[in-house]
């Protein structure tokens, strides 16, 4: 359900391609996720229970 919501949502142009380092509260692994002001999906367990550790200075060219 959240995947569908995120797919439809428009991210402001300034944040497109921005990545964040996250810490999953479920599997306790660190990973990266695309910027979103509310939801971040863990790349390992694919749940939406994370804490933002760092807003990366890196920006992906999309």
Backbone as a chain_set.jsonl record, in Angstrom:
{"seq": "XXXXXXXXXXXXXXXXXXXXXXXXXXXXXXXXXXXXXXXXXXXXXXXXXXXXXXXXXXXXXX", "coords": {"N": [[0.816, -1.192, 0.0], [1.883, 1.303, 0.85], [3.936, 1.455, -1.018], [2.56, 1.93, -3.43], [1.428, 4.416, -2.871], [3.759, 6.003, -2.591], [4.781, 5.793, -5.179], [3.014, 7.329, -6.641], [3.314, 9.846, -5.612], [4.642, 13.139, -5.891], [7.893, 14.327, -5.74], [9.505, 17.273, -4.65], [11.432, 19.12, -7.023], [14.015, 19.908, -6.148], [14.748, 17.857, -4.468], [14.783, 15.498, -5.879], [16.509, 12.591, -6.625], [18.06, 12.786, -4.361], [19.619, 11.11, -1.679], [19.278, 9.23, 1.379], [20.839, 8.088, 4.349], [19.786, 5.377, 6.177], [18.638, 3.752, 9.184], [17.355, 0.732, 9.894], [14.653, -0.02, 11.94], [13.649, -2.514, 12.29], [15.22, -4.733, 11.113], [17.662, -3.809, 11.847], [19.736, -2.952, 10.186], [21.914, -0.815, 8.29], [21.288, 1.287, 5.516], [20.593, 2.769, 2.29], [18.193, 5.118, 1.089], [15.889, 6.645, -1.158], [15.198, 10.16, -0.977], [12.546, 11.149, 1.086], [10.019, 12.877, 2.837], [8.603, 11.555, 4.761], [8.344, 8.679, 4.514], [10.521, 5.854, 4.346], [11.929, 3.14, 2.782], [13.307, 0.132, 3.834], [16.113, -1.312, 2.299], [16.758, -3.954, 2.725], [14.951, -5.584, 4.396], [12.63, -4.581, 3.434], [10.699, -3.102, 4.797], [8.899, -0.329, 6.288], [10.049, 0.992, 8.549], [12.087, 2.949, 9.718], [14.889, 4.948, 10.823], [16.252, 8.102, 10.075], [19.61, 8.452, 9.485], [21.51, 10.006, 8.246], [21.501, 12.701, 5.966], [22.506, 12.42, 2.837], [25.218, 13.954, 1.101], [25.531, 13.289, -1.43], [24.065, 13.17, -4.64], [21.951, 11.551, -6.793], [21.979, 11.307, -10.313], [19.14, 11.434, -11.987]], "CA": [[0.0, 0.0, 0.0], [2.762, 2.472, 0.865], [4.662, 1.491, -2.29], [1.685, 2.571, -4.414], [1.336, 5.823, -2.484], [5.028, 6.652, -2.916], [4.929, 5.833, -6.633], [2.154, 8.396, -7.158], [3.649, 11.123, -5.0], [5.652, 13.955, -6.56], [8.928, 14.89, -4.874], [9.971, 18.558, -5.181], [12.588, 19.006, -7.915], [15.265, 20.054, -5.388], [15.038, 16.629, -3.731], [14.841, 14.349, -6.781], [17.849, 12.016, -6.667], [18.716, 12.89, -3.046], [19.544, 9.862, -0.925], [19.449, 9.325, 2.821], [21.299, 6.89, 5.041], [18.759, 5.02, 7.152], [18.85, 2.622, 10.084], [16.069, 0.042, 9.997], [14.265, -0.381, 13.305], [13.247, -3.919, 12.298], [16.352, -5.648, 10.909], [18.817, -3.126, 12.44], [20.791, -2.739, 9.198], [21.993, 0.503, 7.663], [21.182, 1.258, 4.064], [20.234, 4.056, 1.714], [16.853, 5.217, 0.518], [15.612, 7.926, -1.8], [14.625, 11.152, -0.069], [11.113, 11.362, 1.281], [9.871, 13.571, 4.119], [7.854, 10.759, 5.719], [8.537, 7.23, 4.424], [11.77, 5.314, 3.804], [11.824, 1.681, 2.732], [14.56, -0.579, 4.071], [16.468, -2.113, 1.125], [17.023, -5.335, 3.126], [13.732, -6.298, 4.796], [11.554, -3.923, 2.692], [9.682, -2.521, 5.679], [8.931, 1.124, 6.377], [10.281, 1.345, 9.949], [13.475, 3.369, 9.746], [15.309, 6.25, 11.325], [17.231, 8.734, 9.194], [20.897, 8.616, 10.141], [22.237, 11.086, 7.593], [21.095, 13.147, 4.642], [23.75, 12.338, 2.081], [25.577, 15.062, 0.224], [25.495, 12.744, -2.781], [22.79, 13.269, -5.33], [21.943, 10.702, -7.975], [21.451, 11.929, -11.527], [18.029, 10.612, -12.492]], "C": [[0.863, 1.26, 0.0], [3.566, 2.588, -0.424], [3.847, 2.212, -3.356], [1.554, 4.063, -4.127], [2.603, 6.577, -2.876], [5.232, 6.774, -4.42], [4.125, 6.972, -7.25], [2.568, 9.781, -6.683], [4.771, 11.834, -5.748], [6.604, 14.543, -5.52], [9.335, 16.235, -5.466], [11.287, 18.392, -5.95], [13.924, 19.091, -7.179], [15.683, 18.764, -4.697], [15.085, 15.376, -4.606], [16.286, 13.874, -6.874], [18.602, 12.084, -5.356], [18.555, 11.573, -2.301], [19.788, 10.125, 0.553], [19.976, 8.003, 3.347], [20.285, 6.613, 6.138], [19.23, 3.862, 8.026], [17.487, 1.986, 10.291], [15.813, -0.355, 11.446], [13.869, -1.847, 13.419], [14.453, -4.851, 12.199], [17.676, -5.07, 11.422], [20.001, -2.981, 11.485], [20.744, -1.303, 8.709], [21.922, 0.332, 6.159], [20.88, 2.653, 3.558], [18.831, 3.971, 1.127], [16.72, 6.574, -0.15], [14.955, 8.864, -0.803], [13.105, 11.088, -0.079], [10.962, 11.971, 2.663], [9.154, 12.73, 5.158], [8.218, 9.275, 5.704], [9.877, 6.879, 3.799], [11.691, 3.804, 3.884], [13.203, 1.059, 2.907], [14.889, -1.427, 2.839], [16.692, -3.594, 1.449], [15.743, -6.099, 3.461], [12.478, -5.71, 4.143], [10.401, -3.45, 3.564], [9.886, -1.011, 5.748], [9.111, 1.584, 7.818], [11.736, 1.752, 10.123], [13.658, 4.71, 10.426], [16.317, 6.807, 10.334], [18.499, 8.961, 9.996], [21.608, 9.832, 9.569], [21.579, 11.423, 6.268], [22.372, 13.248, 3.839], [23.961, 13.585, 1.243], [25.562, 14.605, -1.231], [24.107, 12.906, -3.367], [22.892, 12.441, -6.596], [21.383, 11.474, -9.152], [20.388, 11.018, -12.109], [17.455, 11.225, -13.744]], "O": [[0.602, 2.187, -0.768], [3.85, 3.696, -0.877], [4.391, 3.023, -4.106], [1.569, 4.878, -5.05], [2.526, 7.672, -3.432], [5.801, 7.761, -4.887], [4.521, 7.52, -8.279], [2.204, 10.783, -7.299], [5.732, 11.202, -6.186], [6.178, 15.17, -4.55], [9.498, 16.334, -6.682], [12.148, 17.606, -5.554], [14.874, 18.405, -7.558], [16.859, 18.594, -4.373], [15.4, 14.295, -4.108], [17.185, 14.662, -7.168], [19.679, 11.5, -5.238], [17.472, 10.989, -2.295], [20.421, 11.112, 0.929], [19.61, 6.934, 2.857], [19.959, 7.495, 6.933], [20.112, 3.095, 7.641], [16.569, 2.626, 10.803], [16.669, -0.958, 12.094], [13.764, -2.373, 14.527], [14.686, -5.664, 13.094], [18.694, -5.762, 11.43], [21.146, -2.897, 11.928], [19.695, -0.659, 8.708], [22.43, -0.641, 5.603], [20.911, 3.615, 4.325], [18.358, 2.906, 0.729], [17.368, 7.539, 0.253], [14.245, 8.427, 0.102], [12.475, 10.986, -1.132], [11.708, 11.615, 3.575], [9.088, 13.124, 6.323], [8.385, 8.672, 6.764], [10.317, 7.521, 2.845], [11.415, 3.25, 4.948], [14.151, 1.42, 2.209], [14.038, -2.185, 2.375], [16.805, -4.408, 0.532], [15.479, -7.149, 2.875], [11.389, -6.268, 4.277], [9.255, -3.403, 3.116], [10.915, -0.488, 5.319], [8.395, 2.479, 8.268], [12.537, 0.967, 10.63], [12.719, 5.491, 10.582], [17.148, 6.065, 9.81], [18.47, 9.585, 11.056], [22.232, 10.598, 10.302], [21.151, 10.532, 5.534], [23.229, 14.08, 4.134], [23.012, 14.191, 0.745], [25.579, 15.424, -2.149], [23.102, 12.79, -2.665], [23.822, 12.616, -7.384], [20.413, 12.217, -9.003], [20.696, 9.96, -12.658], [16.513, 10.682, -14.321]]}, "num_chains": 1, "name": "protein.A"}
